[in-house]
JSON list of C-alpha atoms in Angstrom, two decimals:
[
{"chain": "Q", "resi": 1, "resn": "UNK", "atom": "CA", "xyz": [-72.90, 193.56, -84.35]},
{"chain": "Q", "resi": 2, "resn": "UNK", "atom": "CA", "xyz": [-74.93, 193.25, -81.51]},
{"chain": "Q", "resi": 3, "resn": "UNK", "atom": "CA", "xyz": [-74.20, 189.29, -80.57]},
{"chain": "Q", "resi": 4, "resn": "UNK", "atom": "CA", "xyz": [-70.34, 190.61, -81.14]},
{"chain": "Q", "resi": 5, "resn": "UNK", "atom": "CA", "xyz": [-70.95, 193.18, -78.27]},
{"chain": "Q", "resi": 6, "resn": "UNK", "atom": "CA", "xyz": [-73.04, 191.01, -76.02]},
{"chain": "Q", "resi": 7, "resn": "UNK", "atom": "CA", "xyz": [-70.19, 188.40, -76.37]},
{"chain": "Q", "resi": 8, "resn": "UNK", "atom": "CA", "xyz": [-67.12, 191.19, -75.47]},
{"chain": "Q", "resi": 9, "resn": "UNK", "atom": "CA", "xyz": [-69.18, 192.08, -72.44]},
{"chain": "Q", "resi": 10, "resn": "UNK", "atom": "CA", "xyz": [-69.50, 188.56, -71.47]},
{"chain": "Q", "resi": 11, "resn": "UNK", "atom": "CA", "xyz": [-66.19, 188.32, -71.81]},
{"chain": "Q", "resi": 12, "resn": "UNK", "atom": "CA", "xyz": [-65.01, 191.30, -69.85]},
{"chain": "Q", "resi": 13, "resn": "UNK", "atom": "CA", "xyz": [-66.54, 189.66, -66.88]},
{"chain": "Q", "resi": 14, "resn": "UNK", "atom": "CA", "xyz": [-64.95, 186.61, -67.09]},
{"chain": "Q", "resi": 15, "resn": "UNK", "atom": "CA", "xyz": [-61.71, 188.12, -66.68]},
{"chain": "Q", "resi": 16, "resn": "UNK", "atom": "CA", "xyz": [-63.30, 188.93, -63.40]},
{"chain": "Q", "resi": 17, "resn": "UNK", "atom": "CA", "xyz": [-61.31, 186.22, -61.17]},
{"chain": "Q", "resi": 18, "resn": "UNK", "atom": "CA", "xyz": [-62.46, 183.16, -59.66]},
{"chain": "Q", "resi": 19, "resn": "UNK", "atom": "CA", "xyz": [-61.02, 181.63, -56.66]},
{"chain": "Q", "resi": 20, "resn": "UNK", "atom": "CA", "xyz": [-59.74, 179.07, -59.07]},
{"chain": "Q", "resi": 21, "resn": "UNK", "atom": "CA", "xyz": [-58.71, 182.18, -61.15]},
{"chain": "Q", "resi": 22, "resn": "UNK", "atom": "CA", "xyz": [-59.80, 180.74, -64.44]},
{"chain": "Q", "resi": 23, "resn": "UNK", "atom": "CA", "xyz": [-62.13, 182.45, -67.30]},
{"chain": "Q", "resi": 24, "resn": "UNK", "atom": "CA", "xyz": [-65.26, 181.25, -66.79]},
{"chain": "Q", "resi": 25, "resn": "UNK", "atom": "CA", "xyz": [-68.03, 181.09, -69.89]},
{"chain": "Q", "resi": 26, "resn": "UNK", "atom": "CA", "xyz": [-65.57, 180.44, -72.57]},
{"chain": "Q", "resi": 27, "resn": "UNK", "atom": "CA", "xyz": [-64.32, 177.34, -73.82]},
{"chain": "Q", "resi": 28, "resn": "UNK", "atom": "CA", "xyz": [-61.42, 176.63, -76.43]},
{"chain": "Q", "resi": 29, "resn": "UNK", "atom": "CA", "xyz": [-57.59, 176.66, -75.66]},
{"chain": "Q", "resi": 30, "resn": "UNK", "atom": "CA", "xyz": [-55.79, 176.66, -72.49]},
{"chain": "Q", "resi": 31, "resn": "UNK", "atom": "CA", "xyz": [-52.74, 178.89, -71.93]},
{"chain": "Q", "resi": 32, "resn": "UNK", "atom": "CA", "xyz": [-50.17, 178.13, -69.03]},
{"chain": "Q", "resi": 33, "resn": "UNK", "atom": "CA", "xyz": [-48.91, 180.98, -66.88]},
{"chain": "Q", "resi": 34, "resn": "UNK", "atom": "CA", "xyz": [-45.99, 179.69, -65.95]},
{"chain": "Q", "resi": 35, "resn": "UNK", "atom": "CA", "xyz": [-44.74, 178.41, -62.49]},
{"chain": "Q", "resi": 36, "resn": "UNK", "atom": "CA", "xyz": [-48.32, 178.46, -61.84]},
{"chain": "Q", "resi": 37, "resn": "UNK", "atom": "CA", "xyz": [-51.27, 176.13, -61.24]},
{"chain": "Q", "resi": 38, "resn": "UNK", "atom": "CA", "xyz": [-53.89, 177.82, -62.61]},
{"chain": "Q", "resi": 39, "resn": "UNK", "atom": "CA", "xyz": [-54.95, 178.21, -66.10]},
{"chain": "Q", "resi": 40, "resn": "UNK", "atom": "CA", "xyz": [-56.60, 180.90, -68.17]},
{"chain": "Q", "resi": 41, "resn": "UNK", "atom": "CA", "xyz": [-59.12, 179.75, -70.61]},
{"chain": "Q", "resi": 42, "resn": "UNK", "atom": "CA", "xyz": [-59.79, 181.30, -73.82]},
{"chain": "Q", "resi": 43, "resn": "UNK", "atom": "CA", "xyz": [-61.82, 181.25, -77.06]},
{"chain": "Q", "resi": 44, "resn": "UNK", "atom": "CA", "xyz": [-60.93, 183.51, -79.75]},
{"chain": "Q", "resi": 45, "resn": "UNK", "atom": "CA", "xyz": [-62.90, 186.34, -79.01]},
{"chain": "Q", "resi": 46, "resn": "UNK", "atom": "CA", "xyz": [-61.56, 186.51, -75.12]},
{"chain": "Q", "resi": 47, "resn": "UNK", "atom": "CA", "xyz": [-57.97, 186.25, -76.78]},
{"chain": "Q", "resi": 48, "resn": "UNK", "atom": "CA", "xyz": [-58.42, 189.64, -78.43]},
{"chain": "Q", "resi": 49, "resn": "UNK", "atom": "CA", "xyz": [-59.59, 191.44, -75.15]},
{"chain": "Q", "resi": 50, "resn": "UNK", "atom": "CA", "xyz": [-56.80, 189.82, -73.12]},
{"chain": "Q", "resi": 51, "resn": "UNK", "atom": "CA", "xyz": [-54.01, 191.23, -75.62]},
{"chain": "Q", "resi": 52, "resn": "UNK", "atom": "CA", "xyz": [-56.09, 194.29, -76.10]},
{"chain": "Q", "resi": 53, "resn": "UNK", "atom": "CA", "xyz": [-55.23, 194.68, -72.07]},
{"chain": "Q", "resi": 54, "resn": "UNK", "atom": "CA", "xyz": [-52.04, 193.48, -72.18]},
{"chain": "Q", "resi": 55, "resn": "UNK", "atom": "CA", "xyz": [-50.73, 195.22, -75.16]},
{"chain": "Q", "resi": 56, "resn": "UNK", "atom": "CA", "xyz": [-52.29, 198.33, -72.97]},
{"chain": "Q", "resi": 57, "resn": "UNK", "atom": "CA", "xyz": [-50.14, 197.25, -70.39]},
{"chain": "Q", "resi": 58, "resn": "UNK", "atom": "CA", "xyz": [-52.59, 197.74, -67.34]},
{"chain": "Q", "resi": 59, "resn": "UNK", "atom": "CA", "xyz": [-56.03, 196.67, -66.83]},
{"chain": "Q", "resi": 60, "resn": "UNK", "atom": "CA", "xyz": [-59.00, 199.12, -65.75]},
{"chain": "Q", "resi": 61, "resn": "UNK", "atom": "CA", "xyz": [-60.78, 197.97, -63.16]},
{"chain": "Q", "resi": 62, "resn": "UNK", "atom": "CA", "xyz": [-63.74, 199.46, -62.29]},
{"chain": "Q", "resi": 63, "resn": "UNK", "atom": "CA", "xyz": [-64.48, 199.56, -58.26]},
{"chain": "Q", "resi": 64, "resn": "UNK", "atom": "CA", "xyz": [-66.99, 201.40, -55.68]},
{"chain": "Q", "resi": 65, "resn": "UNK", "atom": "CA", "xyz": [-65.20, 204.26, -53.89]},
{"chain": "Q", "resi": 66, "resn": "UNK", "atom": "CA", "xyz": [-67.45, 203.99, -50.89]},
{"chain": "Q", "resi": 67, "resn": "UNK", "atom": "CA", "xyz": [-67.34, 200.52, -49.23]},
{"chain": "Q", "resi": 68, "resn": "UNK", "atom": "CA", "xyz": [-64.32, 199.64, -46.04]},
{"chain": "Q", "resi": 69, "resn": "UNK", "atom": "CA", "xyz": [-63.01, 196.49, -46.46]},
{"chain": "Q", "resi": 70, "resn": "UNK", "atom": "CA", "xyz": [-64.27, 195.88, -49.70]},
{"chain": "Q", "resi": 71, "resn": "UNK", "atom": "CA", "xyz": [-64.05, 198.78, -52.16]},
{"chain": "Q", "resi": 72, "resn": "UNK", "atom": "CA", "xyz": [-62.50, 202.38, -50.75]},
{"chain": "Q", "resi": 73, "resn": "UNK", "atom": "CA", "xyz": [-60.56, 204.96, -52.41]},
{"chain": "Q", "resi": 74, "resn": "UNK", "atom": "CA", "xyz": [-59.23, 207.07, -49.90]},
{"chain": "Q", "resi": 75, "resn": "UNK", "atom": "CA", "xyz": [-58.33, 210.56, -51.43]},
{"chain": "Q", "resi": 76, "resn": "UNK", "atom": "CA", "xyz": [-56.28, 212.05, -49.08]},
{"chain": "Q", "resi": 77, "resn": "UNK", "atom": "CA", "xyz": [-53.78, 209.07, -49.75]},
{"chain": "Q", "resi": 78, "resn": "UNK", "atom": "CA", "xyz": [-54.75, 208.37, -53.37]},
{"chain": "Q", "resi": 79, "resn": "UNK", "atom": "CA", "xyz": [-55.02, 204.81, -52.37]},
{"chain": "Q", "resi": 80, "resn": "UNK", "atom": "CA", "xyz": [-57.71, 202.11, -53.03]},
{"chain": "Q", "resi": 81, "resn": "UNK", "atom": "CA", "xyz": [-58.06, 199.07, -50.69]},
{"chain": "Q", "resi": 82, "resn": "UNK", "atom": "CA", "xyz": [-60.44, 196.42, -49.49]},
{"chain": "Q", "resi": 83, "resn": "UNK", "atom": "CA", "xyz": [-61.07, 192.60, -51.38]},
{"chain": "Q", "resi": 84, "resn": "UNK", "atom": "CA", "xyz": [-62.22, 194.19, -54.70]},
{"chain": "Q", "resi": 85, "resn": "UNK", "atom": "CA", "xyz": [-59.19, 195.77, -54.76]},
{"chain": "Q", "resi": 86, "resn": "UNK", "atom": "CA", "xyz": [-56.85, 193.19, -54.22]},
{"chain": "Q", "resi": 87, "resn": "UNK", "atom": "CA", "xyz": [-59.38, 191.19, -56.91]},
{"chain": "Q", "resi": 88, "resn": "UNK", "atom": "CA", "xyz": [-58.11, 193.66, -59.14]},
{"chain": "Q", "resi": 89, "resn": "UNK", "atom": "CA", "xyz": [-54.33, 193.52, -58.52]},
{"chain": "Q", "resi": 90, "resn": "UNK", "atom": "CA", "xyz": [-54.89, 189.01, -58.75]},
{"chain": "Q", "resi": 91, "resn": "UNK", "atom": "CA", "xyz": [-56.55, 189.64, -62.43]},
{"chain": "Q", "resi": 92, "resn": "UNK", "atom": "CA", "xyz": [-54.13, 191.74, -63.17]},
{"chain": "Q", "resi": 93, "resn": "UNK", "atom": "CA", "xyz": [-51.26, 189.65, -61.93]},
{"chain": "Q", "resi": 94, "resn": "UNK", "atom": "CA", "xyz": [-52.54, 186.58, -63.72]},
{"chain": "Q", "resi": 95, "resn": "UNK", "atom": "CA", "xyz": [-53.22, 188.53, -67.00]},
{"chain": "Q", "resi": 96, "resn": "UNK", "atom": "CA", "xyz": [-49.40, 189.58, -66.94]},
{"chain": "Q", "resi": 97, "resn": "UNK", "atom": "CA", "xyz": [-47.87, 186.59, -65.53]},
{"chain": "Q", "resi": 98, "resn": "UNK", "atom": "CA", "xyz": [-46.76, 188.31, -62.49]},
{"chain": "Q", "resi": 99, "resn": "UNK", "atom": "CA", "xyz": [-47.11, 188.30, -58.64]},
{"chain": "Q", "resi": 100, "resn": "UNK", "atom": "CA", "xyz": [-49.57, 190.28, -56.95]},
{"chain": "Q", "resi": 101, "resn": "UNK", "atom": "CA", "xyz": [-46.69, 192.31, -55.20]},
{"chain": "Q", "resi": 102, "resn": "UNK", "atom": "CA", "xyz": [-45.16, 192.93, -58.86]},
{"chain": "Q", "resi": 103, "resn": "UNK", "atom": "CA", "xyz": [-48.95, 193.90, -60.47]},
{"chain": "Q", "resi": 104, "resn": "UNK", "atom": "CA", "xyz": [-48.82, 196.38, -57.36]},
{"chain": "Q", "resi": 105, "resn": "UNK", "atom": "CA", "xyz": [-45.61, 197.62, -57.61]},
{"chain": "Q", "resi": 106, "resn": "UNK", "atom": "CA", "xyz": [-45.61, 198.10, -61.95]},
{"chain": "Q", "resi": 107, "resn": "UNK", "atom": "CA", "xyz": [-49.37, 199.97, -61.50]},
{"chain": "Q", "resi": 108, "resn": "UNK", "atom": "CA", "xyz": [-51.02, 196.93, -63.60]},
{"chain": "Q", "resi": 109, "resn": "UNK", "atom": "CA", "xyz": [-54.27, 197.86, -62.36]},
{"chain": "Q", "resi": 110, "resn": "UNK", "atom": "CA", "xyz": [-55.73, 201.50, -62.85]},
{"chain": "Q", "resi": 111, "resn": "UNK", "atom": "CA", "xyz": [-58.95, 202.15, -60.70]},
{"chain": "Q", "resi": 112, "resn": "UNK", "atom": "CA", "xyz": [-62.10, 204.12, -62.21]},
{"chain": "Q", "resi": 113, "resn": "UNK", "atom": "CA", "xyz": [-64.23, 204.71, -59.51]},
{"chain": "Q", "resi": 114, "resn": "UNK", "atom": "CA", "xyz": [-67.85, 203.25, -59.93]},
{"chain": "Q", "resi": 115, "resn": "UNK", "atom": "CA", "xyz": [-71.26, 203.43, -58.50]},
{"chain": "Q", "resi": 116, "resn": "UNK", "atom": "CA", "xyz": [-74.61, 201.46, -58.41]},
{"chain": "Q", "resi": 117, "resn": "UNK", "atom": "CA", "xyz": [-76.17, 203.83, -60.51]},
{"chain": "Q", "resi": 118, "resn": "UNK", "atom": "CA", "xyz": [-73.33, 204.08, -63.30]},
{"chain": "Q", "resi": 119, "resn": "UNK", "atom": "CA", "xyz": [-71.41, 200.64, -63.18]},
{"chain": "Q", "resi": 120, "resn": "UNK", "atom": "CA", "xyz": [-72.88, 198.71, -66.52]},
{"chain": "Q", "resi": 121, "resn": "UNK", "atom": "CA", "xyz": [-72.64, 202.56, -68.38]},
{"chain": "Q", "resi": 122, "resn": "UNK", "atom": "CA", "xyz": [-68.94, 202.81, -67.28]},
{"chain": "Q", "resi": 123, "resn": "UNK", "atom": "CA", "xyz": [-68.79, 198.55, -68.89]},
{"chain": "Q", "resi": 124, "resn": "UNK", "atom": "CA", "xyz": [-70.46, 199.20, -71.86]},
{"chain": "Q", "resi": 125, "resn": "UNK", "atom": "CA", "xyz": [-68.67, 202.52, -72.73]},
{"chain": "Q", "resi": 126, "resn": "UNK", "atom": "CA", "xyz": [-65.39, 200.64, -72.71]},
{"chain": "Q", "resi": 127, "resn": "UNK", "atom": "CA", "xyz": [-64.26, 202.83, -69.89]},
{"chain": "Q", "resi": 128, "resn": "UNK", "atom": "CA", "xyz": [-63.63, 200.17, -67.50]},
{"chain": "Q", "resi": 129, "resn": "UNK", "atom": "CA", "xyz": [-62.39, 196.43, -68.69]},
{"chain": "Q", "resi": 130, "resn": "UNK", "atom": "CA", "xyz": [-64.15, 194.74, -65.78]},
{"chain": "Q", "resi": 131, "resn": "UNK", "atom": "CA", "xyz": [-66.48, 195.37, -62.52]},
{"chain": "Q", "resi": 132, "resn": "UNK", "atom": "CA", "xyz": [-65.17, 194.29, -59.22]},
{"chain": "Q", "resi": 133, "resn": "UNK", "atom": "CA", "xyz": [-68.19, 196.34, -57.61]},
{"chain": "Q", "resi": 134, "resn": "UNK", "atom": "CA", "xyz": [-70.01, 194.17, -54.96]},
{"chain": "Q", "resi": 135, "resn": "UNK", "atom": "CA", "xyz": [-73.18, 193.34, -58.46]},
{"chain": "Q", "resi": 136, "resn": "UNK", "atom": "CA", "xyz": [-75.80, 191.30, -57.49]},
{"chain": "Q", "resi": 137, "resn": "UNK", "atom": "CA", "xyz": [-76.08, 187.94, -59.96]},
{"chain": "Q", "resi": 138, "resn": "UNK", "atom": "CA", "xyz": [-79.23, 187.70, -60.92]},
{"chain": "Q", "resi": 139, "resn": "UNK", "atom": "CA", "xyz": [-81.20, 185.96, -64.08]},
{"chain": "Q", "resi": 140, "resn": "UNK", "atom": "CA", "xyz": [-81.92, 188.97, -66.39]},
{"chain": "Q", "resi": 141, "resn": "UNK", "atom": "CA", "xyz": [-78.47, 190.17, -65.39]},
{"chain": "Q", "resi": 142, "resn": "UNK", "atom": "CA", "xyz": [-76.25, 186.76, -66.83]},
{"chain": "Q", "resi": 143, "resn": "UNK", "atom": "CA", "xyz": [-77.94, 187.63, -69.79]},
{"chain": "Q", "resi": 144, "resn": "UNK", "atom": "CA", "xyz": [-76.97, 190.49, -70.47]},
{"chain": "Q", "resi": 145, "resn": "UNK", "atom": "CA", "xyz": [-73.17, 190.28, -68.67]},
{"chain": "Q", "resi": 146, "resn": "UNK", "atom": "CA", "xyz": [-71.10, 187.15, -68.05]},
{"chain": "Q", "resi": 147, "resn": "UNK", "atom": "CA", "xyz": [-69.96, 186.28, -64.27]},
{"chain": "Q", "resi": 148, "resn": "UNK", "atom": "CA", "xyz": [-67.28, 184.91, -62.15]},
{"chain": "Q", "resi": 149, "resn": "UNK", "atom": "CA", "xyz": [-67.69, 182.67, -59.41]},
{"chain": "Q", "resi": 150, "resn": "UNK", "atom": "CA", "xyz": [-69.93, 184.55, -56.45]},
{"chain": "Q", "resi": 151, "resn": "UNK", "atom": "CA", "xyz": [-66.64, 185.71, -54.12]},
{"chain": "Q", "resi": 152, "resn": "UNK", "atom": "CA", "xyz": [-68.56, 187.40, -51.37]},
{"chain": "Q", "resi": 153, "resn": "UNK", "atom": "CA", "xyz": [-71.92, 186.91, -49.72]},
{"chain": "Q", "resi": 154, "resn": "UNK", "atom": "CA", "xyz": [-73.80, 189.85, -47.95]},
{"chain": "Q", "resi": 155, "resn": "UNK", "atom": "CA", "xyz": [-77.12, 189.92, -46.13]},
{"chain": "Q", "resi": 156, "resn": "UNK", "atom": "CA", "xyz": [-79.38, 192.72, -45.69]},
{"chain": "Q", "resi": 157, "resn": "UNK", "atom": "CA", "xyz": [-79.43, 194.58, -42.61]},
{"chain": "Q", "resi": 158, "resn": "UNK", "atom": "CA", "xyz": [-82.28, 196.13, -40.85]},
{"chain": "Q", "resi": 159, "resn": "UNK", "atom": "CA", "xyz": [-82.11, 199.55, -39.12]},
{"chain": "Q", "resi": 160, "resn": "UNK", "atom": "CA", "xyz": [-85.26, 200.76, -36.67]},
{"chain": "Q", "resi": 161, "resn": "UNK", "atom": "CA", "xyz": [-85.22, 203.61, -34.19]},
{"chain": "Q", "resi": 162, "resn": "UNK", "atom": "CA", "xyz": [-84.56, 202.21, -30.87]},
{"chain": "Q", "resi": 163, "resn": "UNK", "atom": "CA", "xyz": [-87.29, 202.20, -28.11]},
{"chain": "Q", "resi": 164, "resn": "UNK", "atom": "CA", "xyz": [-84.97, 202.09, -25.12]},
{"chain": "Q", "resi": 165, "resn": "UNK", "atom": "CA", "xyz": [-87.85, 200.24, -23.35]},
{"chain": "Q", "resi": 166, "resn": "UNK", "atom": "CA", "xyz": [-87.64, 197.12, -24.65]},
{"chain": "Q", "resi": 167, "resn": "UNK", "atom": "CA", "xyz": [-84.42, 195.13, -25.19]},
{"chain": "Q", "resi": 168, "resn": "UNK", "atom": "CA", "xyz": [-86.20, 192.04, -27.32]},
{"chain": "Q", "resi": 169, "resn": "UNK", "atom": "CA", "xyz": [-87.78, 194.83, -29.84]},
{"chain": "Q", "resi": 170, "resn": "UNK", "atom": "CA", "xyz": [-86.51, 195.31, -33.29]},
{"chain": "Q", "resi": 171, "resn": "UNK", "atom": "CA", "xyz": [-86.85, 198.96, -32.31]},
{"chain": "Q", "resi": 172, "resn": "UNK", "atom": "CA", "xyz": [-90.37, 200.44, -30.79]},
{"chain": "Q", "resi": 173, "resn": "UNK", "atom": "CA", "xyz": [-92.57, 197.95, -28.94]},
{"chain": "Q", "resi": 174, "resn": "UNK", "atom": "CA", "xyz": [-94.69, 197.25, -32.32]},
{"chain": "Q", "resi": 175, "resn": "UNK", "atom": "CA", "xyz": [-91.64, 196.13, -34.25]},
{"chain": "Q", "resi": 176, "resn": "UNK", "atom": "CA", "xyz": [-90.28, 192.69, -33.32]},
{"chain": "Q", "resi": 177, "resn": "UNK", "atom": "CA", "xyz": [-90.33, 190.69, -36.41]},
{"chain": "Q", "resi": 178, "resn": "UNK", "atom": "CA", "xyz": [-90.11, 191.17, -40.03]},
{"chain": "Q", "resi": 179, "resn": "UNK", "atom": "CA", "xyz": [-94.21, 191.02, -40.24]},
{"chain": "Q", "resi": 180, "resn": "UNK", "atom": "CA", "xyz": [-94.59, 193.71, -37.98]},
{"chain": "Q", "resi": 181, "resn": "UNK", "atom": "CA", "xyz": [-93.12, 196.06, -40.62]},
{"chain": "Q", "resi": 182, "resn": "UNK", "atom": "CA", "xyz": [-96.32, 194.84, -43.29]},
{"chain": "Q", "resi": 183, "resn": "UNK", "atom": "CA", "xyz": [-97.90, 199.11, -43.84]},
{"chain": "Q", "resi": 184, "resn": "UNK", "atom": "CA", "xyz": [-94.55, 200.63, -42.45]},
{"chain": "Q", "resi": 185, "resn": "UNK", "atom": "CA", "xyz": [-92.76, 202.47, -44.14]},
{"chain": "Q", "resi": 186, "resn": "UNK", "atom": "CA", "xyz": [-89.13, 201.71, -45.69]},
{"chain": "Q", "resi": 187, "resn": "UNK", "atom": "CA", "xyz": [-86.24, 202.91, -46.82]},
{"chain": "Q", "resi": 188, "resn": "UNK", "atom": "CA", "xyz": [-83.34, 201.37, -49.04]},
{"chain": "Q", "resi": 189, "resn": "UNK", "atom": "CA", "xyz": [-80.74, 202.68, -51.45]},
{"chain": "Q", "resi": 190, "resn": "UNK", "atom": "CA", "xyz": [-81.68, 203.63, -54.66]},
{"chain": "Q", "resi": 191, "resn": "UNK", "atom": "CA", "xyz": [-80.87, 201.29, -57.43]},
{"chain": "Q", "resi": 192, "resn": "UNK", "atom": "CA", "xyz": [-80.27, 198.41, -55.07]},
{"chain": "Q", "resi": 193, "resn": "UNK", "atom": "CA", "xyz": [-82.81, 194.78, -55.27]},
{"chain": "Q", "resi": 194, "resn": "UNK", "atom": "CA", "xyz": [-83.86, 194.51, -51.63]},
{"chain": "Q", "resi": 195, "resn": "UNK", "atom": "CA", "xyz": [-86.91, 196.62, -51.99]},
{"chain": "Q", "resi": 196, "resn": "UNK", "atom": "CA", "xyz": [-88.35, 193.77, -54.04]},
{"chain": "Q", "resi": 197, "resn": "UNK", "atom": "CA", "xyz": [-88.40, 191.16, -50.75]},
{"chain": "Q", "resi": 198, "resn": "UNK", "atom": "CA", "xyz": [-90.55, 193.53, -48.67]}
]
């Protein structure tokens, strides 16, 4: 029961898409979306989950609420936007053999908002088909969840209280490399892997 679950949630992330917008992880038959190049590949076990979706008729997506550009839901408008988004509405439109415009326009794609702390819960319950929610691939992760392709690369920022004095300072006169902060204190958001490189 267990390897059964391990391989659905392996599978729910390989619906994920790719830039080639294929199912990564599985191997077995191909199936042609048609007047399209790109394939979908699936093994038995990902052909359930797909018809589970599609027999649904939209897929949930799970996505942060909080992020511009990547991941917003704004609620005055009821609208979601940024690249996770639009992730979202190219699964979708490959899972239904449709356009982007048309996934958009027939609500393919029904958003559950998401956040560090809850994202894997919100997978595992079932209460969300896939993650489009800016997660870190790391070792212990893959084996526990399958992945897509990386699709975006961020870098962590550094934020110290200006000095005003001096314009080649990280911040205060004491701070102008990442050595100086060895014995400082520091602050980063709570669930997130930085911590771990200072």
């Amino acid at each position: 029961m267990r390897n059964r679950i391990m391989r659905m949630y392996r599978v729910l992330f390989c619906i994920m898409p790719l830039f080639a917008f294929c199912l990564c992880g599985c191997s077995g038959q191909t199936e042609q979306v048609p007047d399209k190049q790109e394939e979908i590949v699936t093994d038995e076990n990902t052909s359930e989950i797909i018809e589970e979706i599609r027999g649904r008729g939209y897929l949930l997506a799970g996505c942060k609420t909080d992020v511009p550009d990547l991941s917003f839901y704004d609620a005055q408008t009821d609208t979601w936007s940024g690249l996770e988004v639009e992730l979202a509405y190219q699964t979708a439109a490959k899972l239904f053999e449709v356009s982007v415009d048309e996934a958009k326009k027939q609500e393919l794609v029904h958003f559950t908002g998401v956040t560090v702390a809850d994202r894997e819960e919100k997978l595992e319950q079932k209460e969300v088909d896939c993650l489009f929610a800016t997660y870190t691939i790391t070792k212990e992760r893959k084996q526990k969840f399958a992945f897509s392709d990386s699709y975006y690369t961020d870098y962590i920022g550094l934020l110290v209280k200006t000095s005003g004095t001096d314009a080649n300072a990280l911040g205060t006169s004491d701070i102008r490399s990442i050595a100086d902060l060895d014995g400082k204190k520091l602050v980063w958001q709570k669930m997130r892997r930085h911590g771990k490189h200072f």
